[in-house]
Amino acid sequence: MTASGTAGAADVCIVGSGPAGAILAASLAGRGHDVVVLEAGPRFAFESRTARMDRALRPEHDDLDVWDMGGPRDRYTSSGPYEYDLNRHRVKGIGGTTLHWGGMTPRLHPEDFEMETRHGIGRDWPISYEDLEPYYLRAEEAMGVAGEPNRFSGPRSGPYPLAPAESSYSDEIFAEACSSLGIELVPKPLAINTEPYDGRSQCVGYGTCSPVCPSGAKYDASVHIRKAEERGARVVTRAPVQRLEHDDSGERVVAAVHATPDGDTRRQRARQFVVACGAVESIRLLLLSTSPQYPDGLANSSGVLGEYFMEHPGGGLVGRVDEPTRQHLVGYGTSMCEQFYDHDSGPEGSFLIDFGNNAGPEPIDLALEQLSDSGRIIAGDVLAPFEGDPWGDALQERLSEEYGGYLRCNGWVEQPPRRENKVSLDPSKTDDHGNPVPDLTLSFDGPESVILERVRDLCREILEECGATEIHGHWSPDDPYVGSHHMGGIRMGRDPAESIVNAELRAHDLSNLFVSSSGVFPTCGAANPTLTIAALTLRLADHIHGRLSDG
C-alpha cells in the first residue's frame, strides 16, 4: 500500500463502531467535540435486513453469510486445546456485533468487582459496582432495556426504562417447575423494545433476533452511530486501522494509520485515541503497533497484553413434554435465574440459567432431513411436500408433532482468568492487508469445568420437574458451547506491572490512549458483557470530556 496523506487532527479518534465506539462517539459529539470514527467494515443498509433474515433461514447459507463475514479479512487461527470459532457471532461494520447479538443485558454483580479480595480469584477491578452503578442506569436508558429489578442482582438507583417482555408460554411451564424446586425465575433484561422507544418500534415478533432483527426493535450500535453523525461526528467506513503511531518520546499516540478501499493508507491525527474494536481486534491492533519503545506491542510494558482472555462456557439441555410448548413465537426467552450467582458453595465460579424459546429441531431441518422429498426441495421444487395435500395439512401436522413439545434449559458459567488463555499473533497466516492474524489459545480445564457439571445437573433436574423425557444436549466440560463473549486480554488495574489500562481505561504507558472494550475486564462474572461495556464507555465519555474541556 502507498501512503496517501494525513487527515486533519480531531479531538478524538475512535477505532470501531460497535457499542463502545458508537456510544462514545454520540456522547462526545453531543458535547461539541470533533470526533472521527474509523470502522473496518461497511455500512449496512437497514433495508437489507429482511434479505439478511432470509439468509439466516435458508439452509444454503450459514451464520457467516448473514453479515458478510469470512474470507481473508476475517482470518484467524485457534491453536489451543479448544477449537475456537471466532467468526461465528461477530460482525465487522457499523453497529458491530450488536447486529448479531441476542440482546441480553444483565449487570455484573457487586462481588464480581472484588473476586480477589473475596475469593482469591484473579485481580480486583480498580473500580467498584457502586462506581459503575449510575452508568449502568444510563446505559440501560441509552439502549432501551426492558426489565424488572430482582433481589438477586445488585442494588439499583432507578427503574428500567421499559417494562419486561411478557413471559413466553414455554417459560410459564418452566416457572411452575422451578417454583416446585424452590428456584426463583426473574424477567430477563433485554435491549428489545416492549413498546416504541427512542424512535424505534416495539418488537413485532420476527423471531430471528439473533442473527438479525428486521424491525430495529432490538438495540444495535448503529442507533448511536446515527446519533453521533447527527451531532457532527465523522464516520469513515472500510477503514481498517493497521497500526497506531506514537511520538518520539513514546508517551503519546499521534496517528491511527488505516487502509482505504483503493489500496492506499491514511493517517488520522487526534488529541485523544480510543481503541474500541472488540476485545480480540483491540488486542491485535495493539500487538501490531510495535516500535523500538514497544517491541512487544503498544502499551505492553507489562508483557500481559493478550493474556487472561476469558469466555463464558456453557451448554443446553433439551427435553420433550407431552404438550405444546409454542416455541419460537418470539426469538428470545423471557426468563432467567440469578439465584445461583454467588460463591457460597465454593470458589468454582458463578453461573446464570436461562431458558430458550426455540428448542427442538428446526422446521427447515425437518423438511430437509426427514421428509422423503427433501432432495427435491433442495433442488428447488418447493411444492414437493404438498403433492397429494394441496393445503399442506399433513406437513403442518407433522411439523407440530416433531417440533411442538420441546423445552430448552441453558447455563452460562464464569471462567476465572488464567494467563495461558490468550490472544496472540500468528505470523504464519495473514489477512487481506498482509498482517498476522489473531491466534486464540483457550481451554476450559480450570474451576469452570466443575461448575459446568453442576449446571448440567441443575438443568436436567428442572427439565425432569417439567415432566420432560428424551433429555439430551451437548454438554461436555472440556468441550462446551461458548457465549462468544470475548473478555480480558487488556485488563484494567492499578498496578502497571500486571495490567494494561487504569481505572479510567487509559493505557498506563501513554497519556492519550484509551481502550473501551470487554477486553479490559479483570474478571468476567457470569453476566453477558455488553451492558457493562456500555456503562464503562459512558464513564469514559465523562472522563475524556473533562480532559478535553480542561485543554
XYZ file of C-alpha atoms in Angstrom:
551
model
C 0.000 0.000 0.000
C 1.143 3.546 -0.638
C 0.662 6.448 1.727
C -1.881 8.985 0.536
C -1.897 11.667 3.181
C -2.712 12.727 6.695
C -6.154 13.805 7.826
C -6.578 16.894 9.968
C -6.416 16.415 13.720
C -9.646 15.641 15.526
C -10.336 15.932 19.234
C -10.945 12.182 19.445
C -10.259 9.298 17.075
C -12.265 6.162 17.875
C -11.380 2.820 16.311
C -14.528 0.724 15.938
C -18.278 1.393 15.746
C -19.713 -1.326 17.967
C -21.471 -0.421 21.221
C -18.349 1.091 22.793
C -17.277 3.200 19.833
C -20.794 4.256 18.876
C -21.947 5.272 22.357
C -18.681 7.118 22.987
C -18.908 8.968 19.660
C -22.518 10.023 20.273
C -21.753 11.219 23.809
C -18.661 13.251 22.905
C -20.039 14.680 19.653
C -23.152 15.714 21.560
C -20.948 17.798 23.844
C -19.349 19.647 20.968
C -16.159 17.667 20.429
C -14.708 16.881 16.991
C -14.967 13.078 16.707
C -13.783 10.715 13.980
C -14.781 7.027 13.956
C -12.749 4.563 11.873
C -14.670 1.371 11.104
C -13.075 -1.618 9.365
C -16.290 -2.835 7.774
C -19.118 -1.342 5.694
C -22.343 0.452 6.492
C -25.248 -1.994 6.211
C -28.451 -0.573 4.749
C -31.342 -1.032 7.149
C -33.485 -2.070 4.189
C -31.239 -5.110 3.661
C -32.280 -6.727 6.925
C -35.222 -8.690 5.560
C -32.905 -10.186 2.941
C -30.390 -10.999 5.688
C -33.168 -12.663 7.681
C -33.896 -14.708 4.585
C -30.261 -15.828 4.512
C -30.482 -16.809 8.172
C -33.497 -19.018 7.488
C -32.360 -20.742 4.312
C -30.215 -23.879 4.527
C -27.901 -22.907 1.679
C -26.486 -20.103 3.877
C -24.544 -20.310 7.126
C -24.098 -17.893 10.038
C -21.256 -16.049 8.316
C -23.347 -15.203 5.262
C -25.881 -13.145 7.209
C -23.491 -10.239 7.859
C -20.894 -10.941 5.146
C -18.213 -12.369 7.427
C -15.377 -14.652 6.379
C -12.620 -14.572 3.802
C -9.113 -13.084 4.038
C -10.261 -10.038 6.021
C -11.537 -12.172 8.892
C -8.901 -14.901 9.081
C -7.772 -16.207 12.463
C -6.220 -19.310 13.959
C -7.026 -21.309 17.071
C -4.020 -23.160 18.423
C -5.262 -24.008 21.927
C -6.923 -27.165 23.245
C -10.341 -25.688 22.469
C -11.068 -25.078 18.783
C -12.470 -21.568 18.952
C -14.908 -20.357 16.282
C -14.115 -16.647 16.389
C -16.245 -15.528 13.456
C -19.422 -17.345 14.421
C -21.004 -14.424 16.279
C -19.037 -11.335 15.326
C -19.743 -8.684 12.701
C -17.452 -6.095 11.124
C -19.370 -2.998 10.086
C -21.382 -0.117 11.508
C -23.045 -1.491 14.638
C -20.532 -4.279 15.145
C -21.571 -7.484 16.827
C -24.726 -5.918 18.301
C -26.204 -6.517 14.843
C -25.996 -10.231 15.654
C -26.407 -10.406 19.441
C -29.383 -11.727 21.382
C -29.906 -8.511 23.388
C -29.495 -9.969 26.897
C -28.314 -7.243 29.299
C -27.787 -8.329 32.922
C -25.447 -6.335 35.131
C -22.362 -7.747 36.759
C -22.876 -8.281 40.484
C -21.069 -6.306 43.203
C -18.892 -9.313 44.109
C -17.634 -9.567 40.520
C -15.564 -6.448 41.114
C -13.887 -7.924 44.219
C -13.125 -11.520 43.358
C -9.523 -11.445 44.559
C -10.431 -9.927 47.920
C -13.433 -12.182 48.454
C -12.293 -15.473 46.947
C -8.678 -15.201 45.810
C -9.710 -15.304 42.135
C -7.943 -13.140 39.551
C -7.498 -9.467 40.375
C -9.974 -6.970 41.781
C -11.294 -4.330 39.425
C -9.873 -0.862 40.184
C -13.479 0.380 40.372
C -16.458 -0.913 42.328
C -20.027 -1.766 41.457
C -21.035 1.450 43.240
C -18.739 3.452 40.938
C -20.356 1.926 37.863
C -23.990 1.734 39.010
C -25.114 5.187 37.802
C -23.544 4.414 34.431
C -25.369 1.080 34.324
C -28.587 3.043 34.671
C -27.579 5.445 31.891
C -26.566 2.518 29.666
C -29.962 0.870 30.160
C -31.649 4.131 29.193
C -29.384 4.583 26.154
C -30.054 1.090 24.848
C -33.694 0.791 25.866
C -33.506 -2.161 28.234
C -36.754 -3.862 29.203
C -36.588 -5.490 32.623
C -37.633 -5.609 36.239
C -35.488 -5.323 39.400
C -34.864 -8.577 41.232
C -33.471 -9.371 44.640
C -30.558 -11.435 43.343
C -28.964 -8.638 41.312
C -27.055 -5.624 42.618
C -28.791 -2.537 44.044
C -30.282 -0.054 41.587
C -30.697 3.712 41.753
C -33.613 3.770 39.321
C -36.064 1.659 37.315
C -35.579 0.087 33.913
C -36.757 2.352 31.090
C -39.123 -0.325 29.725
C -41.341 -2.964 31.285
C -40.149 -6.548 30.782
C -41.305 -8.697 27.912
C -44.418 -10.742 28.599
C -43.467 -14.232 29.695
C -43.422 -16.725 26.843
C -45.671 -19.773 27.017
C -42.747 -22.166 27.440
C -41.239 -20.008 30.202
C -44.518 -20.346 32.122
C -44.008 -24.123 32.050
C -40.503 -23.621 33.452
C -41.758 -21.179 36.100
C -44.174 -23.742 37.546
C -41.496 -26.446 37.694
C -38.871 -24.132 39.168
C -41.292 -22.940 41.823
C -41.736 -26.565 42.929
C -37.943 -26.854 43.226
C -37.540 -23.610 45.174
C -35.896 -21.918 42.206
C -36.941 -18.333 41.517
C -37.165 -17.067 37.955
C -36.961 -13.377 37.107
C -37.658 -11.459 33.885
C -34.648 -11.466 31.604
C -33.369 -7.924 30.937
C -33.334 -7.403 27.182
C -32.371 -4.490 24.943
C -35.503 -5.193 22.910
C -38.338 -2.678 22.857
C -41.522 -3.848 24.537
C -43.109 -0.583 23.384
C -41.959 2.121 20.956
C -38.800 3.723 22.351
C -36.195 6.171 21.088
C -37.730 6.304 17.627
C -37.710 2.516 17.212
C -40.705 0.212 17.053
C -41.654 -2.350 19.630
C -40.878 -5.997 18.921
C -43.117 -7.325 16.150
C -42.133 -10.974 16.516
C -39.979 -11.835 13.517
C -38.322 -14.411 15.788
C -34.812 -14.070 14.316
C -33.331 -11.693 16.928
C -30.010 -13.435 16.653
C -28.674 -13.107 13.985
C -30.807 -10.251 12.629
C -33.686 -8.021 13.757
C -35.502 -6.678 10.675
C -37.712 -4.260 12.653
C -34.974 -2.495 14.615
C -36.764 -3.174 17.910
C -33.628 -4.863 19.205
C -30.927 -2.303 20.014
C -27.817 -2.247 17.920
C -24.998 0.277 17.885
C -25.939 1.753 14.514
C -28.504 3.668 16.601
C -25.721 5.626 18.292
C -23.646 5.998 15.143
C -26.651 7.727 13.609
C -26.911 9.990 16.669
C -23.169 10.692 16.523
C -23.353 11.736 12.865
C -26.382 13.929 13.528
C -24.250 15.666 16.175
C -21.354 16.244 13.796
C -19.137 13.161 14.136
C -17.390 11.874 11.010
C -17.618 8.124 10.413
C -15.242 6.503 7.926
C -16.198 3.004 6.781
C -13.989 0.342 5.166
C -11.060 1.885 7.008
C -9.312 -0.941 8.908
C -6.677 0.524 11.213
C -3.314 -1.142 10.612
C -1.339 0.363 13.481
C -1.145 3.234 15.931
C 1.880 5.542 15.800
C 3.342 7.405 18.763
C 5.638 10.411 19.136
C 9.405 10.230 19.612
C 9.049 10.024 23.382
C 6.646 7.070 23.227
C 4.289 8.918 25.571
C 1.524 9.977 23.164
C -0.224 8.404 20.178
C -0.114 10.787 17.220
C -1.908 8.905 14.436
C -4.063 5.935 13.527
C -2.883 4.521 10.205
C -5.749 2.989 8.261
C -6.212 1.390 4.872
C -8.570 2.705 2.221
C -10.695 0.667 -0.219
C -8.473 1.708 -3.133
C -5.334 0.268 -1.519
C -3.798 3.433 -0.072
C -3.237 4.326 3.565
C -4.098 7.432 5.529
C -3.040 8.787 8.906
C -5.739 10.137 11.201
C -4.367 12.526 13.830
C -6.170 13.367 17.074
C -5.664 14.673 20.598
C -7.106 11.520 22.177
C -7.346 7.977 20.786
C -9.753 5.240 21.835
C -9.418 1.617 20.733
C -12.941 0.173 20.729
C -12.972 -2.616 18.139
C -13.861 -5.572 20.356
C -11.557 -7.473 22.667
C -9.827 -9.641 20.046
C -9.248 -6.970 17.405
C -8.272 -4.402 20.053
C -5.617 -6.766 21.370
C -4.467 -7.468 17.843
C -4.184 -3.769 16.922
C -2.027 -3.047 19.975
C 0.161 -6.087 19.251
C 0.614 -4.935 15.650
C 1.625 -1.426 16.769
C 5.211 -2.257 17.638
C 8.103 0.224 17.826
C 11.569 0.365 19.396
C 9.947 1.639 22.598
C 7.237 -1.042 22.493
C 8.747 -4.116 20.808
C 6.055 -6.412 22.278
C 3.109 -4.238 21.316
C 1.885 -0.761 22.119
C 1.113 -0.148 25.811
C 2.566 -3.551 26.682
C 5.424 -2.720 29.046
C 3.819 -5.166 31.497
C 4.039 -8.018 28.991
C 0.472 -9.188 29.745
C -1.252 -7.815 26.632
C -3.498 -10.543 25.238
C -3.230 -12.734 28.330
C -6.003 -13.614 30.806
C -8.535 -13.884 27.962
C -11.923 -15.208 29.102
C -15.154 -16.641 27.722
C -18.482 -17.826 29.092
C -18.634 -21.604 28.633
C -21.963 -23.305 28.902
C -24.397 -25.673 27.342
C -28.032 -26.502 26.850
C -30.240 -29.499 27.528
C -33.400 -30.156 25.554
C -36.308 -32.304 26.713
C -39.674 -33.239 25.290
C -43.013 -32.920 27.067
C -46.446 -34.221 26.139
C -47.956 -30.817 25.441
C -47.438 -27.963 23.002
C -44.739 -25.512 24.102
C -45.334 -22.856 21.404
C -41.663 -22.395 20.645
C -40.195 -19.528 18.638
C -43.210 -17.236 18.695
C -40.545 -14.678 19.570
C -36.840 -15.186 19.064
C -35.823 -14.901 22.690
C -36.507 -16.368 26.100
C -38.127 -14.116 28.664
C -36.900 -15.555 31.980
C -33.644 -16.357 33.719
C -32.361 -17.345 37.140
C -29.701 -15.389 39.064
C -30.308 -17.293 42.293
C -27.038 -19.208 41.945
C -24.947 -16.196 41.009
C -22.751 -16.428 44.091
C -19.805 -18.321 45.539
C -21.387 -19.561 48.746
C -20.894 -23.189 47.745
C -17.228 -22.757 46.864
C -14.822 -20.817 44.685
C -15.554 -22.603 41.392
C -17.478 -19.663 39.944
C -20.931 -18.231 39.413
C -23.483 -19.080 36.742
C -26.714 -17.977 35.116
C -29.594 -20.144 33.958
C -31.818 -19.046 31.108
C -34.460 -20.717 29.006
C -34.557 -20.956 25.239
C -37.638 -20.250 23.200
C -36.509 -22.219 20.160
C -35.893 -25.742 21.397
C -36.188 -28.848 19.296
C -35.333 -29.499 15.673
C -35.579 -26.546 13.335
C -38.557 -26.770 10.955
C -36.237 -26.319 7.975
C -34.081 -29.201 9.172
C -37.164 -31.376 9.450
C -38.195 -30.546 5.920
C -34.746 -31.204 4.524
C -33.669 -34.194 6.596
C -36.840 -36.104 7.421
C -39.248 -35.632 4.541
C -38.920 -38.121 1.718
C -38.936 -35.309 -0.824
C -36.074 -33.361 0.773
C -33.805 -33.877 -2.217
C -36.391 -32.313 -4.493
C -36.766 -29.361 -2.112
C -33.018 -28.718 -2.187
C -33.190 -28.872 -5.972
C -35.736 -26.072 -5.916
C -39.021 -27.998 -6.078
C -40.668 -26.238 -3.137
C -44.054 -27.819 -3.891
C -42.767 -31.374 -3.349
C -44.064 -31.775 0.250
C -47.564 -30.737 -0.786
C -48.207 -33.229 -3.571
C -51.443 -35.004 -2.764
C -52.026 -32.495 0.035
C -52.533 -29.137 -1.696
C -53.202 -27.221 1.533
C -50.213 -28.631 3.409
C -52.294 -30.017 6.287
C -50.247 -33.199 6.564
C -46.987 -31.285 6.603
C -48.302 -28.916 9.254
C -49.416 -31.838 11.401
C -46.031 -33.483 11.089
C -44.186 -30.299 11.978
C -46.445 -29.860 15.009
C -45.734 -33.409 16.143
C -41.992 -33.143 15.643
C -41.483 -29.565 16.790
C -44.212 -28.691 19.226
C -43.249 -30.260 22.565
C -39.666 -29.269 23.296
C -38.117 -27.231 26.117
C -34.543 -25.944 26.429
C -32.650 -25.059 29.605
C -29.293 -23.269 29.245
C -26.477 -22.483 31.658
C -23.602 -20.000 31.348
C -20.587 -20.122 33.606
C -17.920 -17.709 34.793
C -14.403 -18.519 33.620
C -11.664 -17.392 36.027
C -8.769 -15.574 34.325
C -5.687 -17.679 33.564
C -2.552 -16.384 31.928
C -2.303 -19.246 29.436
C -5.681 -18.342 27.905
C -4.697 -15.608 25.477
C -4.886 -13.838 22.134
C -1.600 -13.525 20.257
C -0.476 -13.063 16.645
C 0.065 -15.880 14.168
C 2.711 -14.683 11.694
C 2.262 -17.833 9.595
C -1.128 -16.594 8.387
C -2.042 -13.106 7.207
C -5.157 -11.084 6.462
C -6.032 -9.190 3.288
C -3.526 -6.467 4.194
C -0.643 -8.800 4.974
C -0.908 -8.505 8.767
C -0.571 -11.517 11.085
C -3.977 -12.813 12.126
C -5.156 -13.256 15.729
C -4.490 -16.647 17.290
C -6.657 -17.792 20.195
C -5.421 -20.177 22.849
C -8.246 -21.265 25.115
C -9.084 -24.178 27.382
C -11.787 -24.877 29.945
C -9.975 -27.286 32.252
C -9.932 -24.977 35.281
C -12.535 -24.491 38.030
C -15.171 -23.737 35.404
C -15.260 -27.420 34.454
C -16.533 -28.234 37.967
C -19.296 -25.659 37.850
C -20.306 -26.788 34.351
C -21.099 -30.227 35.790
C -23.211 -28.639 38.498
C -25.119 -26.508 35.999
C -25.801 -29.501 33.748
C -27.267 -31.429 36.686
C -29.466 -28.483 37.663
C -30.797 -28.081 34.116
C -31.611 -31.783 33.999
C -33.436 -31.535 37.344
C -35.516 -28.607 36.063
C -36.458 -30.397 32.853
C -37.418 -33.549 34.728
C -39.635 -31.463 37.018
C -41.311 -30.128 33.866
C -42.118 -33.754 33.012
C -39.654 -33.858 30.143
C -38.326 -37.061 28.647
C -35.786 -37.689 25.891
C -33.462 -35.224 27.623
C -30.310 -34.668 25.634
C -27.855 -31.986 24.601
C -24.233 -31.158 24.010
C -22.635 -30.587 27.378
C -19.018 -31.523 27.820
C -16.938 -29.660 30.434
C -13.839 -29.906 28.243
C -15.694 -29.051 25.002
C -18.544 -26.703 25.957
C -20.546 -24.239 23.982
C -19.313 -20.671 24.395
C -21.274 -17.439 24.575
C -18.985 -15.711 22.054
C -18.297 -13.189 24.790
C -14.712 -12.018 24.300
C -13.373 -10.676 27.595
C -9.992 -9.877 29.089
C -6.584 -9.550 27.487
C -6.319 -5.770 28.036
C -7.163 -5.855 31.679
C -7.586 -2.813 33.832
C -5.809 -2.468 37.144
C -3.919 -0.212 39.499
C -0.519 -1.870 39.036
C 1.150 -1.084 35.668
C 3.327 -4.179 36.115
C 0.345 -6.521 35.653
C -2.306 -4.575 33.741
C -2.650 -2.530 30.557
C -5.096 0.272 31.441
C -6.004 2.104 34.632
C -9.373 2.769 36.256
C -10.134 5.449 33.652
C -9.337 2.965 30.838
C -6.209 4.927 29.891
C -3.113 2.946 28.975
C -0.544 3.067 31.772
C 2.197 3.690 29.201
C 0.654 6.505 27.138
C -1.109 9.673 28.178
C -3.751 9.860 25.425
C -4.587 6.241 24.574
C -7.740 4.609 25.942
C -9.387 1.223 25.443
C -13.158 0.763 25.667
C -13.947 -2.926 25.359
C -14.752 -6.047 27.346
C -11.046 -6.720 26.871
C -10.442 -4.539 29.941
C -12.401 -6.859 32.276
C -10.090 -8.261 35.009
C -12.709 -10.931 35.784
C -15.850 -11.736 33.829
C -18.585 -12.931 36.184
C -21.370 -14.875 34.506
C -23.312 -11.915 33.086
C -23.322 -11.069 29.385
C -20.773 -8.276 28.865
C -22.465 -5.749 26.557
C -24.244 -3.675 29.195
C -21.025 -3.407 31.200
C -19.172 -2.320 28.040
C -21.763 0.436 27.560
C -21.566 1.540 31.204
C -17.757 1.692 31.150
C -17.958 3.657 27.897
C -20.311 6.274 29.322
C -17.964 6.659 32.286
C -15.055 7.048 29.866
C -17.005 9.663 27.883
C -17.311 11.808 31.004
C -13.591 11.432 31.663
C -12.499 12.339 28.116
C -14.932 15.265 28.034
C -13.304 16.577 31.197
C -9.827 16.211 29.734
C -10.772 17.994 26.518
C -12.600 20.733 28.368
C -9.559 21.366 30.554
C -7.412 21.773 27.450
